[in-house]
PDB file of C-alpha atoms in Angstrom:
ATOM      1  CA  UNK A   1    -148.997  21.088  97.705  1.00 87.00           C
ATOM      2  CA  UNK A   2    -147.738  22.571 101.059  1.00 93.00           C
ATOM      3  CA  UNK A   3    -151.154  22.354 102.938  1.00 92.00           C
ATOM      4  CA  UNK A   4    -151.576  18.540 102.041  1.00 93.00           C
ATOM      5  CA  UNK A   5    -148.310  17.740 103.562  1.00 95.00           C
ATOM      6  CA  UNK A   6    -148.877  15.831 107.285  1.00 96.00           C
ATOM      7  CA  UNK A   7    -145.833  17.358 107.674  1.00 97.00           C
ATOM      8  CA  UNK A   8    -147.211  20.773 107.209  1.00 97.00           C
ATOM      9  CA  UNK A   9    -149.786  20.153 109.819  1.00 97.00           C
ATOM     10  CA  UNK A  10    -147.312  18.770 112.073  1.00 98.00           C
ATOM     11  CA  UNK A  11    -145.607  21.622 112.177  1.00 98.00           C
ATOM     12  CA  UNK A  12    -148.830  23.821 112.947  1.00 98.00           C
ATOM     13  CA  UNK A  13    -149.068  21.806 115.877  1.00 98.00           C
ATOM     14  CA  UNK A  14    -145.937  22.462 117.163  1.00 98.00           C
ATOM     15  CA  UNK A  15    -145.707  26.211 116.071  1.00 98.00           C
ATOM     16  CA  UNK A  16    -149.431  26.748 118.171  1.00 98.00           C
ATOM     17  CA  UNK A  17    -148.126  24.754 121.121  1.00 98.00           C
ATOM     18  CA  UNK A  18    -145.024  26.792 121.139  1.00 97.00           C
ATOM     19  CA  UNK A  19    -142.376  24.074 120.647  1.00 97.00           C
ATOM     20  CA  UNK A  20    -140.658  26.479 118.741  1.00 97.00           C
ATOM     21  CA  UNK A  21    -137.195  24.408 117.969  1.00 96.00           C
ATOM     22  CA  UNK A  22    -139.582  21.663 117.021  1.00 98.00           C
ATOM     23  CA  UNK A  23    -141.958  22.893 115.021  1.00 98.00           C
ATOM     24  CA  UNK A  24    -138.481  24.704 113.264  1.00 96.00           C
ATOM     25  CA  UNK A  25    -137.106  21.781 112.215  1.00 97.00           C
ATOM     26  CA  UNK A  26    -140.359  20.614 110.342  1.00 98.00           C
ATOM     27  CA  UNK A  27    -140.550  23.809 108.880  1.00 97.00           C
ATOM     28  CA  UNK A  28    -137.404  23.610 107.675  1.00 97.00           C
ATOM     29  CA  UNK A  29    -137.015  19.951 106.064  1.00 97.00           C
ATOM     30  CA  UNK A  30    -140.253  20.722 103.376  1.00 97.00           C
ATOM     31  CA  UNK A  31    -138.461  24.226 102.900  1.00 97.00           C
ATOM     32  CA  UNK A  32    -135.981  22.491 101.633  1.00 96.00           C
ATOM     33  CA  UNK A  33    -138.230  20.542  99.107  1.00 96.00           C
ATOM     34  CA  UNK A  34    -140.408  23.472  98.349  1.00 96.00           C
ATOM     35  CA  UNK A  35    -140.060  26.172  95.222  1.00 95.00           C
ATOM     36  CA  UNK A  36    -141.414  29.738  95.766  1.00 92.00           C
ATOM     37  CA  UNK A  37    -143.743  31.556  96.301  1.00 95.00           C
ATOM     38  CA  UNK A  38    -144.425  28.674  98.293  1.00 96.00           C
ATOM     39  CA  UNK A  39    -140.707  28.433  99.757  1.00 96.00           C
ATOM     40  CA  UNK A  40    -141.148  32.477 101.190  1.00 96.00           C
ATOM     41  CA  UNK A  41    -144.306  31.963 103.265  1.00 97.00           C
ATOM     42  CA  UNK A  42    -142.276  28.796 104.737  1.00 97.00           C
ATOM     43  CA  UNK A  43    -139.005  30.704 105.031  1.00 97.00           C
ATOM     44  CA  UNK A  44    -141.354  33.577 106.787  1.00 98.00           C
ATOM     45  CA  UNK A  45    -142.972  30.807 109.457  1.00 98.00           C
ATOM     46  CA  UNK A  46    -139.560  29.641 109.968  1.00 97.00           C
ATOM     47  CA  UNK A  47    -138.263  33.065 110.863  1.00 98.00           C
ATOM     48  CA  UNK A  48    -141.536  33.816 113.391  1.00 98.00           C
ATOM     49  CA  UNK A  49    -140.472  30.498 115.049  1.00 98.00           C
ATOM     50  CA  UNK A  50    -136.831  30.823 115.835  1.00 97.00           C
ATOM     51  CA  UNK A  51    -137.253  34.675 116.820  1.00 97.00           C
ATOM     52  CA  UNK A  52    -139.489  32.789 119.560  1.00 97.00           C
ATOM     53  CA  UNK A  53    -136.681  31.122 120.464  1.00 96.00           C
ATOM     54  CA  UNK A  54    -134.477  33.632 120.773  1.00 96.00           C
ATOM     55  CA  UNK A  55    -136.691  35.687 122.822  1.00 94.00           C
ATOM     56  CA  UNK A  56    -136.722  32.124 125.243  1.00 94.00           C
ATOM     57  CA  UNK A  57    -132.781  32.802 125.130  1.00 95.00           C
ATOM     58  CA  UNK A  58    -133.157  36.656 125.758  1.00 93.00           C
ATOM     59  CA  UNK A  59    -131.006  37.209 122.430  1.00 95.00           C
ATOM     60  CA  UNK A  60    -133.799  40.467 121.983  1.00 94.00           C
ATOM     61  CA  UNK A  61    -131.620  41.381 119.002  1.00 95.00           C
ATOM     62  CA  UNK A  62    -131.689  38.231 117.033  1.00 96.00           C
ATOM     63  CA  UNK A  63    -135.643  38.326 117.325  1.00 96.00           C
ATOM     64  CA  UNK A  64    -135.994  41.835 116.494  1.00 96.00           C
ATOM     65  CA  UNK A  65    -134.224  40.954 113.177  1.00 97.00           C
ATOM     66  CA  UNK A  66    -135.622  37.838 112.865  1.00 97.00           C
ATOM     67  CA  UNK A  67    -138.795  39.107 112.752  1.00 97.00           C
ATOM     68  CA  UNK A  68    -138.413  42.060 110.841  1.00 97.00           C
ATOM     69  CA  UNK A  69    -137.321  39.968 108.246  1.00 98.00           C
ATOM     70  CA  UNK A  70    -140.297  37.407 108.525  1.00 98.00           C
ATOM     71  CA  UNK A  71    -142.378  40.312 108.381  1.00 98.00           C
ATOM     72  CA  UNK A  72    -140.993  40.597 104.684  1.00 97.00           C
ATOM     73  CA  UNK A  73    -141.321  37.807 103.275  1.00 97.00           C
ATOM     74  CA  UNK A  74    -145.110  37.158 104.715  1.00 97.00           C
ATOM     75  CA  UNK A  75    -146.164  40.674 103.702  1.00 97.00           C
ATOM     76  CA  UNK A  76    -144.535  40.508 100.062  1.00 96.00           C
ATOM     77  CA  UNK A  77    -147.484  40.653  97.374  1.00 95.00           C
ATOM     78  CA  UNK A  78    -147.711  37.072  95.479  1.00 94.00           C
ATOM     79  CA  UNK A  79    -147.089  35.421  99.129  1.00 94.00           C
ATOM     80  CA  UNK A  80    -149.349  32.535  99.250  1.00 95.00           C
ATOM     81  CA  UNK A  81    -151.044  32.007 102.827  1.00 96.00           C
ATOM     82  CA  UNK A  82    -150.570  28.275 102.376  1.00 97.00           C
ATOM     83  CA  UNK A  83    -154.320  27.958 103.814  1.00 96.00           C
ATOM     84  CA  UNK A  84    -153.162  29.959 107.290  1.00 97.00           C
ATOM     85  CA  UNK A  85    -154.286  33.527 108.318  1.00 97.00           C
ATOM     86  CA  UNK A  86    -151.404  35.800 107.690  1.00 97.00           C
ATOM     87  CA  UNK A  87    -152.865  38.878 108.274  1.00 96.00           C
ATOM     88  CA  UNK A  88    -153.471  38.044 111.958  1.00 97.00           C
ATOM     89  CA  UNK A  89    -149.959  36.432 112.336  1.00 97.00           C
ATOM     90  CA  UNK A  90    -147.783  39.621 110.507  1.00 97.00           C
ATOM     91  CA  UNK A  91    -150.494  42.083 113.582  1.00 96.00           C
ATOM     92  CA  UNK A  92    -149.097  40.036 116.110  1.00 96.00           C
ATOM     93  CA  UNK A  93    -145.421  39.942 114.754  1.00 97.00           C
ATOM     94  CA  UNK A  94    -145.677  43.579 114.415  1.00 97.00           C
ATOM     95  CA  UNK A  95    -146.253  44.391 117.795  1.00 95.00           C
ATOM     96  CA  UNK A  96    -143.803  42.099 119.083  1.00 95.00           C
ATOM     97  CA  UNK A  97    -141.384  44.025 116.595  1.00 95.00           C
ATOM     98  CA  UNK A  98    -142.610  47.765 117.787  1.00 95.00           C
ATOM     99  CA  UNK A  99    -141.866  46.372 121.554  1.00 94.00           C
ATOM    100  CA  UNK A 100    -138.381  44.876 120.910  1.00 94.00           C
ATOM    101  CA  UNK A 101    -137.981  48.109 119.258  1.00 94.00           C
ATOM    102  CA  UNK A 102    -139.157  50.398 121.987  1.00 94.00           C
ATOM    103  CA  UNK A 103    -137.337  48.551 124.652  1.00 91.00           C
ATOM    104  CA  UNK A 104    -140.740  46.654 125.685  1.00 88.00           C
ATOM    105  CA  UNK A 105    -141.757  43.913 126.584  1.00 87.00           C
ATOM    106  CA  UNK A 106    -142.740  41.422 123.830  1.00 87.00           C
ATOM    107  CA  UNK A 107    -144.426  38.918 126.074  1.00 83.00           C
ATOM    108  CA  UNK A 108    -146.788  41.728 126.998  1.00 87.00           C
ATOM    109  CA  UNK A 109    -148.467  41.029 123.240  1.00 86.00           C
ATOM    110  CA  UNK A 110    -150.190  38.113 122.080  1.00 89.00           C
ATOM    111  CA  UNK A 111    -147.875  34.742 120.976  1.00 93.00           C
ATOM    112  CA  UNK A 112    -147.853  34.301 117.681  1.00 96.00           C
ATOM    113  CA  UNK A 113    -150.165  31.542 116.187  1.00 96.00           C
ATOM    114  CA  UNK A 114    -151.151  29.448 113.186  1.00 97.00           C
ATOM    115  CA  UNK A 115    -154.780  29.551 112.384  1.00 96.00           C
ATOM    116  CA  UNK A 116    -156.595  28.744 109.120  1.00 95.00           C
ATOM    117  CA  UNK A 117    -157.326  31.212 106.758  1.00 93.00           C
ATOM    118  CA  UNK A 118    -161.083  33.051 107.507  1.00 87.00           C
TER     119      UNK A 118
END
């Protein structure tokens, strides 16, 4: 189970403290042991975090995909929420998206977080 993992809350940790490369490469290692639907909510956090990064680069385009994309996966029915409140991250992507999209400025929205599930 994903949510019992320390690694898992590890990776919280870093996500909500915005080590984005960090909290990445957690991410990434129990992606790699994990089977879906499991494996596309991870895959999704994993997207959110290095579209963070590239926005800290100021490659706009790689995050506007990058997020798109996470926006997918986390918004596909059968998704589990792996004890975290979705809804409230896939808002805050989304407006992110709509200002990389509008020539904006994403930093004017809220950073994406990792809270539990209400």
């Amino acid at each position: 189970m994903v949510e019992a993992d320390p690694r898992f809350q590890d990776a919280i940790r870093l996500f909500n403290i915005q080590e984005w490369y960090a909290a990445h490469d957690v991410l990434e290692e129990i992606w790699h042991e994990t089977a879906d639907p499991e494996r596309r909510c991870l895959q999704g956090l994993l997207q959110v975090a290095v579209a963070q990064l590239h926005l800290q680069r100021d490659n706009q385009r790689g995050a506007t995909i990058l997020f798109g994309e996470a926006l997918g996966r986390l918004q596909r029915p059968g998704t589990p929420d792996l004890g975290l409140d979705l809804q409230a991250l896939c808002r805050c992507v989304q407006e992110r998206l709509v200002q990389l999209q509008q020539n904006g400025d994403p930093e004017s929205c809220t950073v994406p977080v990792l809270n539990p599930s209400p």
